[in-house]
Short mmCIF file of C-alpha atoms in Angstrom, two decimals:
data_model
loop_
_atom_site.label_atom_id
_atom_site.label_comp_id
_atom_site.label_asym_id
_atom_site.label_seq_id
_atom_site.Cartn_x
_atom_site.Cartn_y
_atom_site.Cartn_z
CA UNK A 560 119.16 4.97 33.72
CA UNK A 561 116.96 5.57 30.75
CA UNK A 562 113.93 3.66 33.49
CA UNK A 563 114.02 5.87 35.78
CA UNK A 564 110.68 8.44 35.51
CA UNK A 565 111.58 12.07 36.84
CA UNK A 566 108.61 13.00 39.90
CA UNK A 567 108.40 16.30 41.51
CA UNK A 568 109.96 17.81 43.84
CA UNK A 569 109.68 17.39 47.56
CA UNK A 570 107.78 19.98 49.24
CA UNK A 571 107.87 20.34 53.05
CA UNK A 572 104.64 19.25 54.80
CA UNK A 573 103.87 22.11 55.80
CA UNK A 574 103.51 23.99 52.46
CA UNK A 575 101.43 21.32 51.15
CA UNK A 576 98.66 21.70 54.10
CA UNK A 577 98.91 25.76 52.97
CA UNK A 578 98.24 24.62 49.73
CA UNK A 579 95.26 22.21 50.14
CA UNK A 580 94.01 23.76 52.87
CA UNK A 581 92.80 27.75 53.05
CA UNK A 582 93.17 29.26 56.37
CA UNK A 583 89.89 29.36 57.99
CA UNK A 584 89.37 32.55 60.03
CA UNK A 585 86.77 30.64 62.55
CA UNK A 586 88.09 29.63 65.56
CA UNK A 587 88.67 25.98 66.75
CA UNK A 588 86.81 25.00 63.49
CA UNK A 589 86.84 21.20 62.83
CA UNK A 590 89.41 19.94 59.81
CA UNK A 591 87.60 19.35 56.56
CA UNK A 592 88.71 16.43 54.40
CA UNK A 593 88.37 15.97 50.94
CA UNK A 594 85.95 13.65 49.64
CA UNK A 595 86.81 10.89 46.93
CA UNK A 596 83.13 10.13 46.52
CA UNK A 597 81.81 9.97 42.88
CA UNK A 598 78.57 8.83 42.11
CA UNK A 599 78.26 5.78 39.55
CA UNK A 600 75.61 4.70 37.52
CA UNK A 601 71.92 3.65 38.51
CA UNK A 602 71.79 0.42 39.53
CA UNK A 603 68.96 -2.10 38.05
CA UNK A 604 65.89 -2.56 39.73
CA UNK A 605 65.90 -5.64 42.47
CA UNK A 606 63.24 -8.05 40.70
CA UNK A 607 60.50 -9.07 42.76
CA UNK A 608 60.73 -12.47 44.43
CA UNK A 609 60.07 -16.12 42.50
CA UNK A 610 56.64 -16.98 42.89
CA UNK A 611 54.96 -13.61 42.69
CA UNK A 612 54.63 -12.11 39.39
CA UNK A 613 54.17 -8.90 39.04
CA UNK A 614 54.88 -7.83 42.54
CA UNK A 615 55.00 -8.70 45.99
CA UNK A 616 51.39 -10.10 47.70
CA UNK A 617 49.37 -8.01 49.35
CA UNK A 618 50.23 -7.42 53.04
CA UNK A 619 54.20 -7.48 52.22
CA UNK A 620 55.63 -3.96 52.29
CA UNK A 621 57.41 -3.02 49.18
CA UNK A 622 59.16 0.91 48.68
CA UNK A 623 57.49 1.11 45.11
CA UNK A 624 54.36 0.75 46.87
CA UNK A 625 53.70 3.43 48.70
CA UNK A 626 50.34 2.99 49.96
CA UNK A 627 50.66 -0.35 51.75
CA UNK A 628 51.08 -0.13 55.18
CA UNK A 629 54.44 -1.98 56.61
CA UNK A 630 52.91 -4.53 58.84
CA UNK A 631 56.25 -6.00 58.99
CA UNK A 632 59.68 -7.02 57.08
CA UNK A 633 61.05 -10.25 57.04
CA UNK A 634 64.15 -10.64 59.01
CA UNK A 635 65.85 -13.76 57.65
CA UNK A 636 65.52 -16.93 55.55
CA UNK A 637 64.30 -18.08 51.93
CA UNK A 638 60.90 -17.62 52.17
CA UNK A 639 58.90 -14.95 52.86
CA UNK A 640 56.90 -14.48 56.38
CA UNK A 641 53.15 -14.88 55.40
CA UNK A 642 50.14 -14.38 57.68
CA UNK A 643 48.68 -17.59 59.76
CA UNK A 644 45.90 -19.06 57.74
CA UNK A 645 42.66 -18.03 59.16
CA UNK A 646 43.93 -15.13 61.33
CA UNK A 647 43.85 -12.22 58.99
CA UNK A 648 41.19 -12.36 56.43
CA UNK A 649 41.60 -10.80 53.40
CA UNK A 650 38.98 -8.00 52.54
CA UNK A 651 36.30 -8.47 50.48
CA UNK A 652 36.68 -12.27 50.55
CA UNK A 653 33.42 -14.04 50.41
CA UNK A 654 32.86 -17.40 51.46
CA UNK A 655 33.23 -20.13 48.79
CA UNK A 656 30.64 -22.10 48.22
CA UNK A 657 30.46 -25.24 47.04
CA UNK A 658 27.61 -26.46 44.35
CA UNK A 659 26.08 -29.41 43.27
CA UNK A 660 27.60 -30.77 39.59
CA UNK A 661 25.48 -29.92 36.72
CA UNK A 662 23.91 -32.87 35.62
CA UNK A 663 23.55 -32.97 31.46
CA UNK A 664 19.80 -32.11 30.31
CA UNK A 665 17.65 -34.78 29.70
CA UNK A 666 14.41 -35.49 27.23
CA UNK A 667 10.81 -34.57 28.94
CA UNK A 668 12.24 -32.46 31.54
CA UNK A 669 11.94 -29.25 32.00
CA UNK A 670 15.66 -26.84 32.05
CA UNK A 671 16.86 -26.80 35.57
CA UNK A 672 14.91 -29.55 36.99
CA UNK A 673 17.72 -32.07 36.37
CA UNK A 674 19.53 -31.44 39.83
CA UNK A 675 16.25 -32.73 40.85
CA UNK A 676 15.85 -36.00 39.31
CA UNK A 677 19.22 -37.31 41.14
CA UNK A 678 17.87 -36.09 44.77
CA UNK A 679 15.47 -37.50 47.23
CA UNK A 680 16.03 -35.61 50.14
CA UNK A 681 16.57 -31.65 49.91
CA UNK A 682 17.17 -29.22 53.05
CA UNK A 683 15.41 -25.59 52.44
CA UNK A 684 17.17 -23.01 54.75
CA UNK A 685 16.28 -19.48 55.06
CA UNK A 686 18.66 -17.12 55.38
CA UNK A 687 18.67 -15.17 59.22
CA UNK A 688 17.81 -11.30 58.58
CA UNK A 689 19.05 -9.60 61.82
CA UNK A 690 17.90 -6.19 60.68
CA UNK A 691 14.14 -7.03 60.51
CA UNK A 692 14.11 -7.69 64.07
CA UNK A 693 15.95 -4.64 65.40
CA UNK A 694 14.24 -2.19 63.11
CA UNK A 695 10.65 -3.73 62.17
CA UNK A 696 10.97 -3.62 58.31
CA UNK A 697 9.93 -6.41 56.55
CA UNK A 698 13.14 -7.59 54.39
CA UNK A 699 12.48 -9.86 51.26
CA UNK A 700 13.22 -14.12 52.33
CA UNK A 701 16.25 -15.51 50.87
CA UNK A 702 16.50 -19.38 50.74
CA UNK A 703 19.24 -21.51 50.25
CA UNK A 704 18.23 -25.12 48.68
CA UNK A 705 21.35 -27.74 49.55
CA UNK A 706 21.76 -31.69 49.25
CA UNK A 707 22.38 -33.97 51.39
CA UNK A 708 25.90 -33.35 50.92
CA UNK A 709 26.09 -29.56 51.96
CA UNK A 710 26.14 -28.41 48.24
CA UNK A 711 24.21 -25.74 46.85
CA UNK A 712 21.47 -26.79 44.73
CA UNK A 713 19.32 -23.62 44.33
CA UNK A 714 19.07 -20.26 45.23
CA UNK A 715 15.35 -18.70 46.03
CA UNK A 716 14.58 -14.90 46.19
CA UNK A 717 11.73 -13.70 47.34
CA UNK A 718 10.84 -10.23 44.49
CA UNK A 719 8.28 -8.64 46.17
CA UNK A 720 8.34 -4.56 46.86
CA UNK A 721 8.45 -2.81 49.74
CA UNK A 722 5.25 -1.58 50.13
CA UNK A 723 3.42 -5.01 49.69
CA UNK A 724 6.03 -6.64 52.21
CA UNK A 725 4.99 -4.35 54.92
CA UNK A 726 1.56 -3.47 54.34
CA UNK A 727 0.16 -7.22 54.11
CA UNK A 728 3.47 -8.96 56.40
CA UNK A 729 2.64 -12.14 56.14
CA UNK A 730 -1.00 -12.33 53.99
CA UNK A 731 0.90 -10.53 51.15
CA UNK A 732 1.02 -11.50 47.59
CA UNK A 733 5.08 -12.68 46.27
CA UNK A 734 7.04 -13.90 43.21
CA UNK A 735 9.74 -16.64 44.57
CA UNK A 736 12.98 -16.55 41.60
CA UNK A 737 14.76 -19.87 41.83
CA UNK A 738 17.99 -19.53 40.09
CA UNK A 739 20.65 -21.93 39.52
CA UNK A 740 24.25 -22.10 39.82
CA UNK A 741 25.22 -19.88 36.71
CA UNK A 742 22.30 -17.74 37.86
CA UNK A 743 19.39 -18.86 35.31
CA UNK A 744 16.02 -18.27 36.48
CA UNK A 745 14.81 -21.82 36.61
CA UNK A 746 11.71 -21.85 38.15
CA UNK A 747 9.14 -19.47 39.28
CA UNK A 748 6.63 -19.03 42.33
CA UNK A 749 3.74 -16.81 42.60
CA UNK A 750 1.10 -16.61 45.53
CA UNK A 751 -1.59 -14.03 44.56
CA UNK A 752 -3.32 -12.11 47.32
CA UNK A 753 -6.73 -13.84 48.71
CA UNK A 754 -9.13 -11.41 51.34
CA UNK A 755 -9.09 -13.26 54.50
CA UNK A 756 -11.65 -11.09 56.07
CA UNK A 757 -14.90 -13.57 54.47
CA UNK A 758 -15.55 -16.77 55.99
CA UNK A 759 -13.09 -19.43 55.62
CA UNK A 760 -14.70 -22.20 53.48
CA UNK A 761 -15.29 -19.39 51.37
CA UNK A 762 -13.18 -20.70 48.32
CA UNK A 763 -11.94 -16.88 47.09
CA UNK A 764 -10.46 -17.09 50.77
CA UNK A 765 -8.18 -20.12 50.25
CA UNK A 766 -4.39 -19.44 49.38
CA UNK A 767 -2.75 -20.62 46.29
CA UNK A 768 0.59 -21.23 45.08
CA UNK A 769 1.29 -21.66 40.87
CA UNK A 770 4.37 -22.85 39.79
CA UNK A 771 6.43 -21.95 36.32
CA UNK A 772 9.28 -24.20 34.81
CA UNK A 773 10.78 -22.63 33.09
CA UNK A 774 9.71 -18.85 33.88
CA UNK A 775 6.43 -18.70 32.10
CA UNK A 776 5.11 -22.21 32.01
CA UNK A 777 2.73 -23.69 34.63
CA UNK A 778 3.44 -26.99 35.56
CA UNK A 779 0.89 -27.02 38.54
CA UNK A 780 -0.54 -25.28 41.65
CA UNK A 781 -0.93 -25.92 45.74
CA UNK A 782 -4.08 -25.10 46.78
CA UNK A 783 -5.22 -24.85 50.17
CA UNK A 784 -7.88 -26.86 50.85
CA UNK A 785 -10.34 -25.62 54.21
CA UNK A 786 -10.14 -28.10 57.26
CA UNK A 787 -11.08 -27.31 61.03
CA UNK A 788 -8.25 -28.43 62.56
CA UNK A 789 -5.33 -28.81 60.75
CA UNK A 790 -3.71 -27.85 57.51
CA UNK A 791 -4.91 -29.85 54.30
CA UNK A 792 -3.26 -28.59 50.99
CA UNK A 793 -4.02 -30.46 47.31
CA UNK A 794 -1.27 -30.56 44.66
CA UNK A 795 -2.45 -30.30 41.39
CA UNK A 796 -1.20 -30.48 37.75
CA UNK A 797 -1.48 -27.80 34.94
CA UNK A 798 -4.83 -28.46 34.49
CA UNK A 799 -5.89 -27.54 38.28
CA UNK A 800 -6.48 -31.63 38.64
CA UNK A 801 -5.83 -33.13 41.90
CA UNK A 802 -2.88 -35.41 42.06
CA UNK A 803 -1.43 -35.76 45.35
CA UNK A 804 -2.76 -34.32 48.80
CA UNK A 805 -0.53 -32.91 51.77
CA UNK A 806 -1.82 -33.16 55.21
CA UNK A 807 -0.34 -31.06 58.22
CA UNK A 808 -0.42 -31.54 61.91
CA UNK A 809 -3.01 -30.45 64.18
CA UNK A 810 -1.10 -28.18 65.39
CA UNK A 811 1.36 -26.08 63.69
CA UNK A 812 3.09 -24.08 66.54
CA UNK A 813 4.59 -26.67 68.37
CA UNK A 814 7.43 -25.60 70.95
CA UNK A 815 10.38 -27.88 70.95
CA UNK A 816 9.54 -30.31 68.68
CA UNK A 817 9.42 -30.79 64.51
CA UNK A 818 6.52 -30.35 62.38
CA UNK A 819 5.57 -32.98 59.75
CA UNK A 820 3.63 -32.50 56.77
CA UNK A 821 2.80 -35.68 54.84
CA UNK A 822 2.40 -35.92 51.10
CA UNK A 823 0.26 -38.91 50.20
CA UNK A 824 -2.07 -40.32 47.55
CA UNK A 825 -5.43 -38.76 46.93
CA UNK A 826 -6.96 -41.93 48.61
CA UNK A 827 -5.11 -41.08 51.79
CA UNK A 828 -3.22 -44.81 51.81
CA UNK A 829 0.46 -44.61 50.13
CA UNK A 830 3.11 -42.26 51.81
CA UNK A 831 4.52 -40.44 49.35
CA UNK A 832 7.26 -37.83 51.02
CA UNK A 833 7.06 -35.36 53.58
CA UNK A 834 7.77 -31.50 54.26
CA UNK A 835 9.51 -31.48 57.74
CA UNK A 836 9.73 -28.30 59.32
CA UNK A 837 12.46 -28.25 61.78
CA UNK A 838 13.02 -26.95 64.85
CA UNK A 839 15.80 -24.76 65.70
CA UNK A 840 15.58 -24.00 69.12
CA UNK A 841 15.61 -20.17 69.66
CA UNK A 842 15.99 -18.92 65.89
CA UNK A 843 12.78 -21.36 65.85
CA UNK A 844 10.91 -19.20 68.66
CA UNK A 845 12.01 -15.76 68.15
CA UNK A 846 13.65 -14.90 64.73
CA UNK A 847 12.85 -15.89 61.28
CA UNK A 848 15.03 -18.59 59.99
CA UNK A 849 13.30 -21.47 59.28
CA UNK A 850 14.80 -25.23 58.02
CA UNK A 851 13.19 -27.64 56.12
CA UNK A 852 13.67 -31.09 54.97
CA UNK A 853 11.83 -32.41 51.99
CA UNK A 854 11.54 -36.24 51.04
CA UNK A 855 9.94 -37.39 48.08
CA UNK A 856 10.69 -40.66 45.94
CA UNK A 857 13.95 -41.02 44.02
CA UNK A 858 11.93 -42.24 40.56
CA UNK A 859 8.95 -39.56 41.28
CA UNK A 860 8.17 -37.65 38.62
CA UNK A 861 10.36 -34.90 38.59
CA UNK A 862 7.32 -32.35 37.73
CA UNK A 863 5.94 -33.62 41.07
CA UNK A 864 8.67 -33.43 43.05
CA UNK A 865 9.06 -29.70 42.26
CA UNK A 866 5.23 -29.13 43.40
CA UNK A 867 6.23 -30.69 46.38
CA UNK A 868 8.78 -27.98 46.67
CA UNK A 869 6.72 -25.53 45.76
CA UNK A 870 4.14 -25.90 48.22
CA UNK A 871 7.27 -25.59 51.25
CA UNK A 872 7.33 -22.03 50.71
CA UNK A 873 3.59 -21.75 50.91
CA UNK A 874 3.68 -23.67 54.41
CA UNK A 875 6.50 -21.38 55.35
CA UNK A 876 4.43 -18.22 54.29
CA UNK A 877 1.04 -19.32 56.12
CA UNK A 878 1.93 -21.20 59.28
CA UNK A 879 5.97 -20.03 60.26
CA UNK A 880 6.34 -16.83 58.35
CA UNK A 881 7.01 -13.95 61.72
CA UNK A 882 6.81 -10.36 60.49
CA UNK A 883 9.03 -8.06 62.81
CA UNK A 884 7.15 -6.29 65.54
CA UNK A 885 6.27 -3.25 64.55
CA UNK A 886 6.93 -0.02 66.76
CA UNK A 887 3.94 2.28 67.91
CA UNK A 888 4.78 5.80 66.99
#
């Protein structure tokens, strides 16, 4: 008997409801029941998913971040709904792009101009300014210089301010910067400005085109040489000598159809390369977004072969160059 633990009383139901329960003077009130709730602890922190350090990615709606919007929750599985590639860009994502290797630098030639010893064909592209044409100003050129493999060999930026670009269009004066893939200033371009208003064959009349490599140090010029019917440019070294001669086609404005430039020998008998101007169809006609293709020798001299891309941009600037029309106030 000593096992048996004494409880308390019995108590008729009804006392026990008086007990737990004051009377409630309201009228048809609803019973209350007593709550057995207690809050426990904090729990830890859910950690964010494998694969994503730090967080989830952007465009997943997560309750510590407030400030991204909930495009959506996943519903079920392992992995984690993502967005179709190619349907939602992410902002502020530029296009890669994709450049040439770096070659090593080599003995007699000039920083920079190593990407050029390893071509033989070289596409110049300008870059398509919308703007100028809907509001008239005059927008510095942008050219991108790429292989025959779509890589990026060069970049070239026209400096020139705003004033001069708008005043003179297409007769003004303009530094070309050709930078490189980590953004060195390689090579440089400068076109002084020449009076067109005096005869032709007058030689203070005749444009000009001196190129730096590096920044600072001629390596040669383009002169423009006066001809009655077609264009006629010399290429010269540091020393203003004459080493190769460009000849254009009689006529520069052809519709439908490519223009060729060939570079030959002072004589006039070896073919040396060419400056082909191509033709684009209507960004040809109407806008200014011109494409050129430039051939020169594999084992030229490398000094040479960037005269001969020097004296593209000239051709651009004299014969295909279109300033914006400009509205009559």
């Amino acid at each position: 008997m000593s096992d048996v633990v004494p409880t308390a009383p019995e108590q008729p139901a009804g006392e026990m409801e008086n007990q737990t329960k004051p009377p409630d003077p309201r009228p048809d009130a609803p019973p209350e029941y007593n709550s057995h709730f207690l809050p426990g602890p904090p729990g830890t922190a859910v950690p964010p998913p494998t694969g994503y350090p730090g967080g989830l990615p952007m465009g997943y709606y997560s309750p510590q971040q407030p400030s991204t919007f909930p495009l959506y929750q996943p519903v079920g599985g392992t992995h984690p709904v993502r967005y179709q590639p190619g349907k939602y860009p992410v902002p502020n994502q530029s296009v890669p792009i994709t450049w040439m290797p770096g070659p090593t630098p080599m003995a007699n030639c000039p920083p920079g101009l190593e990407y050029l010893v390893q071509l033989d064909n070289i596409h110049v592209l300008q870059h398509f300014e919308p703007l100028e044409m809907v509001t008239g100003f005059e927008t510095n050129n942008r050219y991108d210089i790429k292989n025959n493999s779509d890589q990026m060999v060069y970049i070239v930026t026209e400096d020139t301010d705003d004033f001069t670009r708008n005043a003179y269009r297409t007769l003004r004066p303009f530094v070309l910067r050709v930078t490189d893939c980590m953004g060195r200033e390689i090579m440089t371009m400068q076109r002084p400005f020449r009076c067109t208003c005096c005869c032709f064959c007058c030689p203070s009349a005749r444009q000009e085109l001196e190129v730096q490599c590096p920044p600072g140090v001629t390596i040669g010029f383009v002169a423009e040489h006066w001809n009655l019917c077609r264009a006629v440019y010399s290429i010269q070294n540091e020393k203003k000598e004459n080493v190769m001669r460009v000849r254009g086609p009689c006529s520069t404005y052809g519709c439908g159809s490519d223009s060729v430039f060939e570079v030959k020998s002072l004589d006039g008998v070896s073919n040396i390369g060419s400056i082909i101007r191509k033709w684009n169809g209507l960004l040809s006609a109407m806008a200014d977004a011109d494409h050129f293709d430039i051939h020169f020798p594999l084992d030229l001299d490398v000094k040479m072969k960037a005269m001969i891309f020097g004296a593209c941009f000239l051709i651009d600037f004299m014969y295909f160059e279109r300033s914006p029309p400009q509205r009559s106030r």
